[in-house]
CSV table of C-alpha atoms in Angstrom, one decimal:
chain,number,residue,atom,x,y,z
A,1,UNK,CA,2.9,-18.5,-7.0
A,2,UNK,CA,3.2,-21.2,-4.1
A,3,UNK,CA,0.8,-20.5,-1.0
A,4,UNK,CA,3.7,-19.1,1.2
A,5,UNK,CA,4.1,-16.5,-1.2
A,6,UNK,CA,0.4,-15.9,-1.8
A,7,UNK,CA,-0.1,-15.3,1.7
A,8,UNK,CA,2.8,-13.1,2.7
A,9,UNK,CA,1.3,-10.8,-0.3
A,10,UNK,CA,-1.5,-10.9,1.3
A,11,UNK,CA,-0.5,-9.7,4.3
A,12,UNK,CA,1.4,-7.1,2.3
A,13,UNK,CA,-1.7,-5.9,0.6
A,14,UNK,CA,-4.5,-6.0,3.0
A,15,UNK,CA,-2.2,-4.7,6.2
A,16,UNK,CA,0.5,-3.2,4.5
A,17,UNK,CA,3.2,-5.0,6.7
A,18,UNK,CA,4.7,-8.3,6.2
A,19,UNK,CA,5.3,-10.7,9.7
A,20,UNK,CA,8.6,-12.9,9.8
A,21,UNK,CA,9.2,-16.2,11.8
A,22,UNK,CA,13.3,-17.1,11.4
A,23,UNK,CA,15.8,-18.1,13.8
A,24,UNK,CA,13.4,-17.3,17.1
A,25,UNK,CA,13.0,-14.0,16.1
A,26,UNK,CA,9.1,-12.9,15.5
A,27,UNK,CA,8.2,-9.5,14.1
A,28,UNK,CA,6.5,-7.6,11.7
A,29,UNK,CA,8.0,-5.0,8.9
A,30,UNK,CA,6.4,-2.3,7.5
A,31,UNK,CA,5.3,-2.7,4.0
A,32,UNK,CA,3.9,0.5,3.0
A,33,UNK,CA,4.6,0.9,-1.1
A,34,UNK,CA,2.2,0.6,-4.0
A,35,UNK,CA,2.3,-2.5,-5.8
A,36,UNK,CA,2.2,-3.1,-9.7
A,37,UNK,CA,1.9,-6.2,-11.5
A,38,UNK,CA,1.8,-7.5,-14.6
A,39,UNK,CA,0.5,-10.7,-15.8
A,40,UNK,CA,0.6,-12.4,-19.4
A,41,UNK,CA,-2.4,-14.8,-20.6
A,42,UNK,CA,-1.8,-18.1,-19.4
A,43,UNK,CA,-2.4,-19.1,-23.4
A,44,UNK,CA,-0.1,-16.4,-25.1
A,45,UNK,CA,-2.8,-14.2,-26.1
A,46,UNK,CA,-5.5,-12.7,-24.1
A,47,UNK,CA,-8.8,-14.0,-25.1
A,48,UNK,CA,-11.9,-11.7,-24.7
A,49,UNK,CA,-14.4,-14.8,-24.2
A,50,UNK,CA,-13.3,-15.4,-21.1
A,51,UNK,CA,-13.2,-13.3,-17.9
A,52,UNK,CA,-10.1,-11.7,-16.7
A,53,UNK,CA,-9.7,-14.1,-14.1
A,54,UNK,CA,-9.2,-17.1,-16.4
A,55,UNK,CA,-7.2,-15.1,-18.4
A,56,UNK,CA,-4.3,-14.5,-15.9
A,57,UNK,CA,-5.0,-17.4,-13.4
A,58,UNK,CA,-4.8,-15.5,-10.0
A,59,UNK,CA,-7.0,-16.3,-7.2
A,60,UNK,CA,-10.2,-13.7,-6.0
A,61,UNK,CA,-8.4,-12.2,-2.8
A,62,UNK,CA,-5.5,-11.3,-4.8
A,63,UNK,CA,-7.6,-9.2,-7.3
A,64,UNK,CA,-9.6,-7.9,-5.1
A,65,UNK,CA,-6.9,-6.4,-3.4
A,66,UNK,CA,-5.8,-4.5,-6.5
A,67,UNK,CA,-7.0,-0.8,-7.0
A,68,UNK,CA,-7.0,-1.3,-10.7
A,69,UNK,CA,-6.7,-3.9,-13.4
A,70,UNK,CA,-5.9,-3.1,-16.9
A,71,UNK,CA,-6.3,-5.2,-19.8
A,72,UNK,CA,-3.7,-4.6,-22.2
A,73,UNK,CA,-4.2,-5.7,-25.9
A,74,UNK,CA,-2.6,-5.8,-29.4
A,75,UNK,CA,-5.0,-4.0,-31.1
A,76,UNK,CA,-4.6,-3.0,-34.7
A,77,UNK,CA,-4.8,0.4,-35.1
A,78,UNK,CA,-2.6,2.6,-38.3
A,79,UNK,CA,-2.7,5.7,-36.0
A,80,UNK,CA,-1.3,4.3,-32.9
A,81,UNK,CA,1.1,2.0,-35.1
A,82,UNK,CA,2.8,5.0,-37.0
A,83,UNK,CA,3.5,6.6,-34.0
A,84,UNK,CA,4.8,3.5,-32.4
A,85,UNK,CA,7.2,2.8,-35.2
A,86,UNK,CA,8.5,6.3,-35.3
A,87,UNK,CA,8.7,6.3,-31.7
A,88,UNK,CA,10.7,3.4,-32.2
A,89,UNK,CA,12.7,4.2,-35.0
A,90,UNK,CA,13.3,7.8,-33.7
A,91,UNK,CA,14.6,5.8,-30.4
A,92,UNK,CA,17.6,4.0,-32.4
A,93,UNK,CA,18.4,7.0,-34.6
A,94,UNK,CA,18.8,9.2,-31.0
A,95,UNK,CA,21.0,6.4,-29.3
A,96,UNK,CA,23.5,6.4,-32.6
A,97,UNK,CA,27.2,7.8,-31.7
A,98,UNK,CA,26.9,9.4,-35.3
A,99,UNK,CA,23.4,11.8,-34.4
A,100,UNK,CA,23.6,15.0,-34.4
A,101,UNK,CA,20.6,16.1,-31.9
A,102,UNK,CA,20.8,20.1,-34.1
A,103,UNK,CA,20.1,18.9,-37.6
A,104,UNK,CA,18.0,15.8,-37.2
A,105,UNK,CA,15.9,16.3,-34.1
A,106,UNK,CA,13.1,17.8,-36.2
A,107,UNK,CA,13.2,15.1,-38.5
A,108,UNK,CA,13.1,12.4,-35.4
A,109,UNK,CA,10.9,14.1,-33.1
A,110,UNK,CA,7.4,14.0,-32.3
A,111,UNK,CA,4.7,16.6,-31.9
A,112,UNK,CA,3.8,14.5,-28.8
A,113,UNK,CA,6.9,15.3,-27.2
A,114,UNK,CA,6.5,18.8,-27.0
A,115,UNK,CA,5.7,18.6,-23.5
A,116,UNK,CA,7.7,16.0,-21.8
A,117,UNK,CA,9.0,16.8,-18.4
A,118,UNK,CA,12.4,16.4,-17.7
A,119,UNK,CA,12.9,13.2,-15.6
A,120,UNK,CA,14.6,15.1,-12.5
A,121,UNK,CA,11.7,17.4,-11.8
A,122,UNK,CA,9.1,14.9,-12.2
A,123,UNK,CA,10.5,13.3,-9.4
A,124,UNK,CA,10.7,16.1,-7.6
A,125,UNK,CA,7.5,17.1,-7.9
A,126,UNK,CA,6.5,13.6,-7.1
A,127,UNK,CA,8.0,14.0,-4.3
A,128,UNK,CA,6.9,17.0,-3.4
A,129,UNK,CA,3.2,16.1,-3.6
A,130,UNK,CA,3.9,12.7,-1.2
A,131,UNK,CA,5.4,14.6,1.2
A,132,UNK,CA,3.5,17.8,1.6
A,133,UNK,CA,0.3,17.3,-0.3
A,134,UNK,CA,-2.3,15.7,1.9
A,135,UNK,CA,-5.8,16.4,0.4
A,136,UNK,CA,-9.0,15.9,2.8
A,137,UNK,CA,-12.5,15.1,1.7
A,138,UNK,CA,-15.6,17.7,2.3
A,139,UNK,CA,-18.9,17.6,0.7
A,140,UNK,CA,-18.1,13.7,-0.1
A,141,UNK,CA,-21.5,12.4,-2.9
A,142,UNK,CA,-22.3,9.5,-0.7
A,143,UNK,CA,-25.3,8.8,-2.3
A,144,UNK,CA,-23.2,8.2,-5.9
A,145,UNK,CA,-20.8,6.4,-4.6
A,146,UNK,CA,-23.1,4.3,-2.7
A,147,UNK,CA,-25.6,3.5,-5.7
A,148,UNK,CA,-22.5,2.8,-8.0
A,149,UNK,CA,-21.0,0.0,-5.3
A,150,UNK,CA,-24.3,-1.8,-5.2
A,151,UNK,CA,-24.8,-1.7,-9.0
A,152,UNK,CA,-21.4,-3.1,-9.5
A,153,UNK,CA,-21.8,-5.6,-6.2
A,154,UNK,CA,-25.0,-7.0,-8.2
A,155,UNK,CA,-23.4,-7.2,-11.7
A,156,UNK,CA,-20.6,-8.9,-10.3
A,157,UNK,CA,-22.6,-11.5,-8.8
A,158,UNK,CA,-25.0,-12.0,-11.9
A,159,UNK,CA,-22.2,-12.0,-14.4
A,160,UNK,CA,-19.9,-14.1,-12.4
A,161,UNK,CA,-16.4,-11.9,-12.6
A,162,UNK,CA,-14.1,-10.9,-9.7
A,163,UNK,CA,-15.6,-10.1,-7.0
A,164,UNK,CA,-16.3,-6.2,-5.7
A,165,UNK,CA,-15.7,-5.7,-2.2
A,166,UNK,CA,-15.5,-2.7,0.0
A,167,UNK,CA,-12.0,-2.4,-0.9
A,168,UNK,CA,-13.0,-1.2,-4.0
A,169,UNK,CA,-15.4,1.8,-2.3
A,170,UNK,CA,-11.9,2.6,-0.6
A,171,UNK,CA,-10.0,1.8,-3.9
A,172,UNK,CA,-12.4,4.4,-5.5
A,173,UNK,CA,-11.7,7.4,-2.5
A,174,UNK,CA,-7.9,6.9,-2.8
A,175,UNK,CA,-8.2,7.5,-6.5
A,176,UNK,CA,-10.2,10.9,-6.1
A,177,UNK,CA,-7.4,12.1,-3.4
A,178,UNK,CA,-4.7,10.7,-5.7
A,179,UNK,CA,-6.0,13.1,-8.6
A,180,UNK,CA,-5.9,16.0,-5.8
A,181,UNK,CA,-2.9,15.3,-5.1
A,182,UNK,CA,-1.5,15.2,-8.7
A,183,UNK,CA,-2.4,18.5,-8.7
A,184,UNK,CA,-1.5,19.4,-5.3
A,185,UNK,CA,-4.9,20.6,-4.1
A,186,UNK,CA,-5.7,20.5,-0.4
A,187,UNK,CA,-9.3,19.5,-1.0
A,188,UNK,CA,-10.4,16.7,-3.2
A,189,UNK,CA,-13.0,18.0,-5.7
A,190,UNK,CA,-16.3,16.5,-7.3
A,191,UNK,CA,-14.1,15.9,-10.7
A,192,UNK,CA,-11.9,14.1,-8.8
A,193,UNK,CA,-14.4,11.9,-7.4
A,194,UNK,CA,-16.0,11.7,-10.8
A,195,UNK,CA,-12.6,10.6,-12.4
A,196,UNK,CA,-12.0,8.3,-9.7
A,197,UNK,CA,-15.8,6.9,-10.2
A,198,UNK,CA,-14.3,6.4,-13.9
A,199,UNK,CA,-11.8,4.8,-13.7
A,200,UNK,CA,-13.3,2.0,-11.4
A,201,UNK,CA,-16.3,1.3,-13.6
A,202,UNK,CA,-13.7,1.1,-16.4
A,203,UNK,CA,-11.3,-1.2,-15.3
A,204,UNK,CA,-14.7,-3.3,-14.1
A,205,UNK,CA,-16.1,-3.6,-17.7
A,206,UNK,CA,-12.5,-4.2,-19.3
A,207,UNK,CA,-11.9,-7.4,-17.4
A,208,UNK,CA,-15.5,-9.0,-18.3
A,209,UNK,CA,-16.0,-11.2,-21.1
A,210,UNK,CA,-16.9,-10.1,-24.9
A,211,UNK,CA,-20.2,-11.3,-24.4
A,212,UNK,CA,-21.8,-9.2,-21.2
A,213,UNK,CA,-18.9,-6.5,-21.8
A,214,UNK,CA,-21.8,-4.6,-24.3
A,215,UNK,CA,-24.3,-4.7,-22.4
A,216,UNK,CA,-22.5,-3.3,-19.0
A,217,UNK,CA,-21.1,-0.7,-20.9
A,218,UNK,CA,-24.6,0.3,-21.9
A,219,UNK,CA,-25.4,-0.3,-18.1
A,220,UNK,CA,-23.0,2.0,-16.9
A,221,UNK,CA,-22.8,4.6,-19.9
A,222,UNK,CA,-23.2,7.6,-17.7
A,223,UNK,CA,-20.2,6.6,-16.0
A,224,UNK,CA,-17.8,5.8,-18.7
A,225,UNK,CA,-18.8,8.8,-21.1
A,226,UNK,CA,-18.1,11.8,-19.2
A,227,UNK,CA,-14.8,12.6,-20.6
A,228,UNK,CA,-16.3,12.6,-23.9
A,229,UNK,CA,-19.3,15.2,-22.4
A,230,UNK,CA,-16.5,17.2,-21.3
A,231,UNK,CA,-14.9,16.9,-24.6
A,232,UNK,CA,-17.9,18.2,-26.6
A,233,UNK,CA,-19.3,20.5,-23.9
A,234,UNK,CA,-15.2,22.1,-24.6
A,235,UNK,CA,-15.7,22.3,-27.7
A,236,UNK,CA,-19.4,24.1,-28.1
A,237,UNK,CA,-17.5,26.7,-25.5
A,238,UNK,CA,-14.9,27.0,-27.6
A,239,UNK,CA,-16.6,27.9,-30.4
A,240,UNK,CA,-19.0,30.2,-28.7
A,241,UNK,CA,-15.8,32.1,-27.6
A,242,UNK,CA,-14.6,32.1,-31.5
A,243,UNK,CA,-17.7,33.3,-32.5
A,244,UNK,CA,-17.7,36.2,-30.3
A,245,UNK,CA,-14.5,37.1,-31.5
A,246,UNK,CA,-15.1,37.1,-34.9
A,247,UNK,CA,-18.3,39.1,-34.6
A,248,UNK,CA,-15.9,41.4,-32.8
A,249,UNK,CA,-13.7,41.7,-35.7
A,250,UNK,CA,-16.7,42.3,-38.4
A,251,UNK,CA,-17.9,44.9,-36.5
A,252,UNK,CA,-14.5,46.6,-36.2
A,253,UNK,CA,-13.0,46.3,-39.4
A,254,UNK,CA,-16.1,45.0,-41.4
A,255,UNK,CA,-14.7,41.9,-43.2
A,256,UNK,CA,-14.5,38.6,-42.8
A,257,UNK,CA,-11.2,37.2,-40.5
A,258,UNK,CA,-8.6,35.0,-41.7
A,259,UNK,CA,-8.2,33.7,-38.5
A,260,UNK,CA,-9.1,33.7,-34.8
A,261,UNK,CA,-6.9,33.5,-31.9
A,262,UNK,CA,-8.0,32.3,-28.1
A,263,UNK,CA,-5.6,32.0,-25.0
A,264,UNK,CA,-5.7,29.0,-23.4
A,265,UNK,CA,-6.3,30.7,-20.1
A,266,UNK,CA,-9.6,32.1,-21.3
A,267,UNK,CA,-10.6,28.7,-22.2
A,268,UNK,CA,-9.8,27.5,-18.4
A,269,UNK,CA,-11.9,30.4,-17.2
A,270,UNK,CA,-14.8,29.7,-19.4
A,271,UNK,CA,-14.2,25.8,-18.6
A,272,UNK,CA,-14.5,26.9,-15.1
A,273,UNK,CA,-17.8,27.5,-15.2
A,274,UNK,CA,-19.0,24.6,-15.9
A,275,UNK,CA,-17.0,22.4,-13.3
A,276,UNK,CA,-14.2,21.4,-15.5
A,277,UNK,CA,-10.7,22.4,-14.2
A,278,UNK,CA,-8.9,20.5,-16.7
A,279,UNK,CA,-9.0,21.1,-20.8
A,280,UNK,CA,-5.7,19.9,-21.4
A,281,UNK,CA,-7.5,16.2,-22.4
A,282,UNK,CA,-9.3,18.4,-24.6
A,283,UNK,CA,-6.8,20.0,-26.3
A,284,UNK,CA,-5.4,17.2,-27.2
A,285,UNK,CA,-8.2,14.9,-28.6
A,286,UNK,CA,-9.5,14.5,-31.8
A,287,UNK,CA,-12.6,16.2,-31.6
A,288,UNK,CA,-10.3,19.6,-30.9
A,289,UNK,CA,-8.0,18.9,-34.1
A,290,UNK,CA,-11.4,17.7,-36.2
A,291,UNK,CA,-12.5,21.4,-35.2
A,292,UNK,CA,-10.0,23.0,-37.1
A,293,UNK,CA,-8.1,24.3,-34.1
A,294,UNK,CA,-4.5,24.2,-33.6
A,295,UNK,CA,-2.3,24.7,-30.5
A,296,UNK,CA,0.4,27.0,-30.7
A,297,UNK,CA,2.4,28.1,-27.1
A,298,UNK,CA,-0.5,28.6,-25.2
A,299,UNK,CA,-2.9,30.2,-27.7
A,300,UNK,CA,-5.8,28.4,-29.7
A,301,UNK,CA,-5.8,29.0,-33.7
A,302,UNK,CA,-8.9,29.2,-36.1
A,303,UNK,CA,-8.1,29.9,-39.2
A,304,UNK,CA,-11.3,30.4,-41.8
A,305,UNK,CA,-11.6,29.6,-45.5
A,306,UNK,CA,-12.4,32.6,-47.4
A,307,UNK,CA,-15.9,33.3,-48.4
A,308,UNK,CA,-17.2,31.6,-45.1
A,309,UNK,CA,-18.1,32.8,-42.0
């Protein structure tokens, strides 16, 4: 990137408007759009030992201008490659002028599919949500977020990464009204802020090197595990709502049931309870299939083994 372009993206960043100089004519455009980019490691491969800086080879003030920065990597993992290769597979065999979408979507398809929306009312709810969904802050945790900027300020400086800036307090704020937004609220929630908090301490730790990447993920634990709280904490309600049900059924009927079914929607309301407006994450995680439960059109199924309770 030459330094013309480096500072025109800048401007583009920091101000959101671009100025132009050409022919006597001197103005400024409006620049207002969000900005994703990708980078490859200068060397081919991404390598962990290094920070994310030297990785990628752009300068502090354009990092720092970024909300979030992901590290993706090639990691071997037989789950996550099955799917990919059916995914991939299943892609070709769709696109063929011989398919027939009746007899061989089953044997194509993917369970993780099920719930794909189609592509014209995504955008429309997109849409929707920029336009008409404005979500406002009240009751803001300004003491969290202000302890979690300095701890990352002061690990930032001792480990020697990109730097954290104010923009990243912002970068953290936008975040918790994006996730209101998503879900068209008009007020931006503490999980929101929590996610948001999550997200940033996340993408913080990813970038550092293998070596001090342990130990700030030990540093900033109660940040980066909350989804997994909210996963177990899910599934100890969930099974308190089973077991009441099946005590239920013993004392109706006096036997044992073959299985147990719970609507989803009595999981939210139970969920709600405890803060957490969102068990869809839950539903599908491991921890919720390791359980023995299955999802089936908006009811949860336990099925028992006979001779145990």
């Amino acid at each position: 990137m030459n330094d013309a372009d480096r500072t025109s993206i800048h401007e583009a960043m920091e101000q959101q408007s671009i100025s132009i100089s050409k022919a006597g004519i001197v103005t400024t455009l409006q620049a207002r759009c969000a900005i994703i980019a990708a980078a490859n490691p200068i060397r081919g491969r991404y390598n962990p030992t290094i920070p994310f800086q030297q990785n990628v080879e752009l300068t502090e003030p354009i990092l720092s201008r970024f909300d979030v920065l992901c590290v993706v990597k090639d990691t071997v993992d037989p789950v996550q490659d099955e799917l990919l290769a059916r995914f991939v597979v299943g892609s070709h065999l769709r696109s063929h002028p011989k398919f027939d979408s009746d007899k061989e979507e089953m044997e194509v398809g993917s369970t993780l599919d099920a719930d794909i929306i189609p592509q014209d009312l995504l955008r429309k709810y997109i849409m929707y949500a920029k336009d008409k969904v404005h979500p406002k802050l009240y009751d803001l945790d300004q003491e969290k977020l202000s302890r979690l900027f300095a701890d990352l300020r002061r690990e930032s400086l001792a480990t020697g990464s990109y730097p954290i800036t104010v923009r990243h307090l912002e970068s953290m704020i936008r975040m918790a009204e994006a996730s209101a937004k998503m879900a068209l609220r008009e007020y931006v929630r503490g999980d929101d802020i929590d996610l948001a908090i999550s997200v940033a301490v996340g993408s913080f730790v990813s970038a550092q090197k293998m070596s001090i990447k342990k130990t700030l993920e030990r540093g900033f634990r109660k940040y980066l595990t909350q989804a997994r709280d909210h996963e177990e904490l899910l599934a100890f309600v969930l099974g308190q709502i089973v077991k009441e049900k099946a005590r239920f059924y013993q004392l109706q009927r006096h036997q044992q049931p073959e299985s147990i079914t719970v609507k989803v929607s009595e999981l939210d309301e139970r969920a709600k309870e405890h803060d957490i407006y969102d068990t869809s994450p839950f539903l599908r995680s491991k921890l919720f299939a390791a359980n023995g439960y299955k999802l089936k059109e908006g009811t949860i199924e336990k099925t028992f083994r006979q001779g145990n309770e």
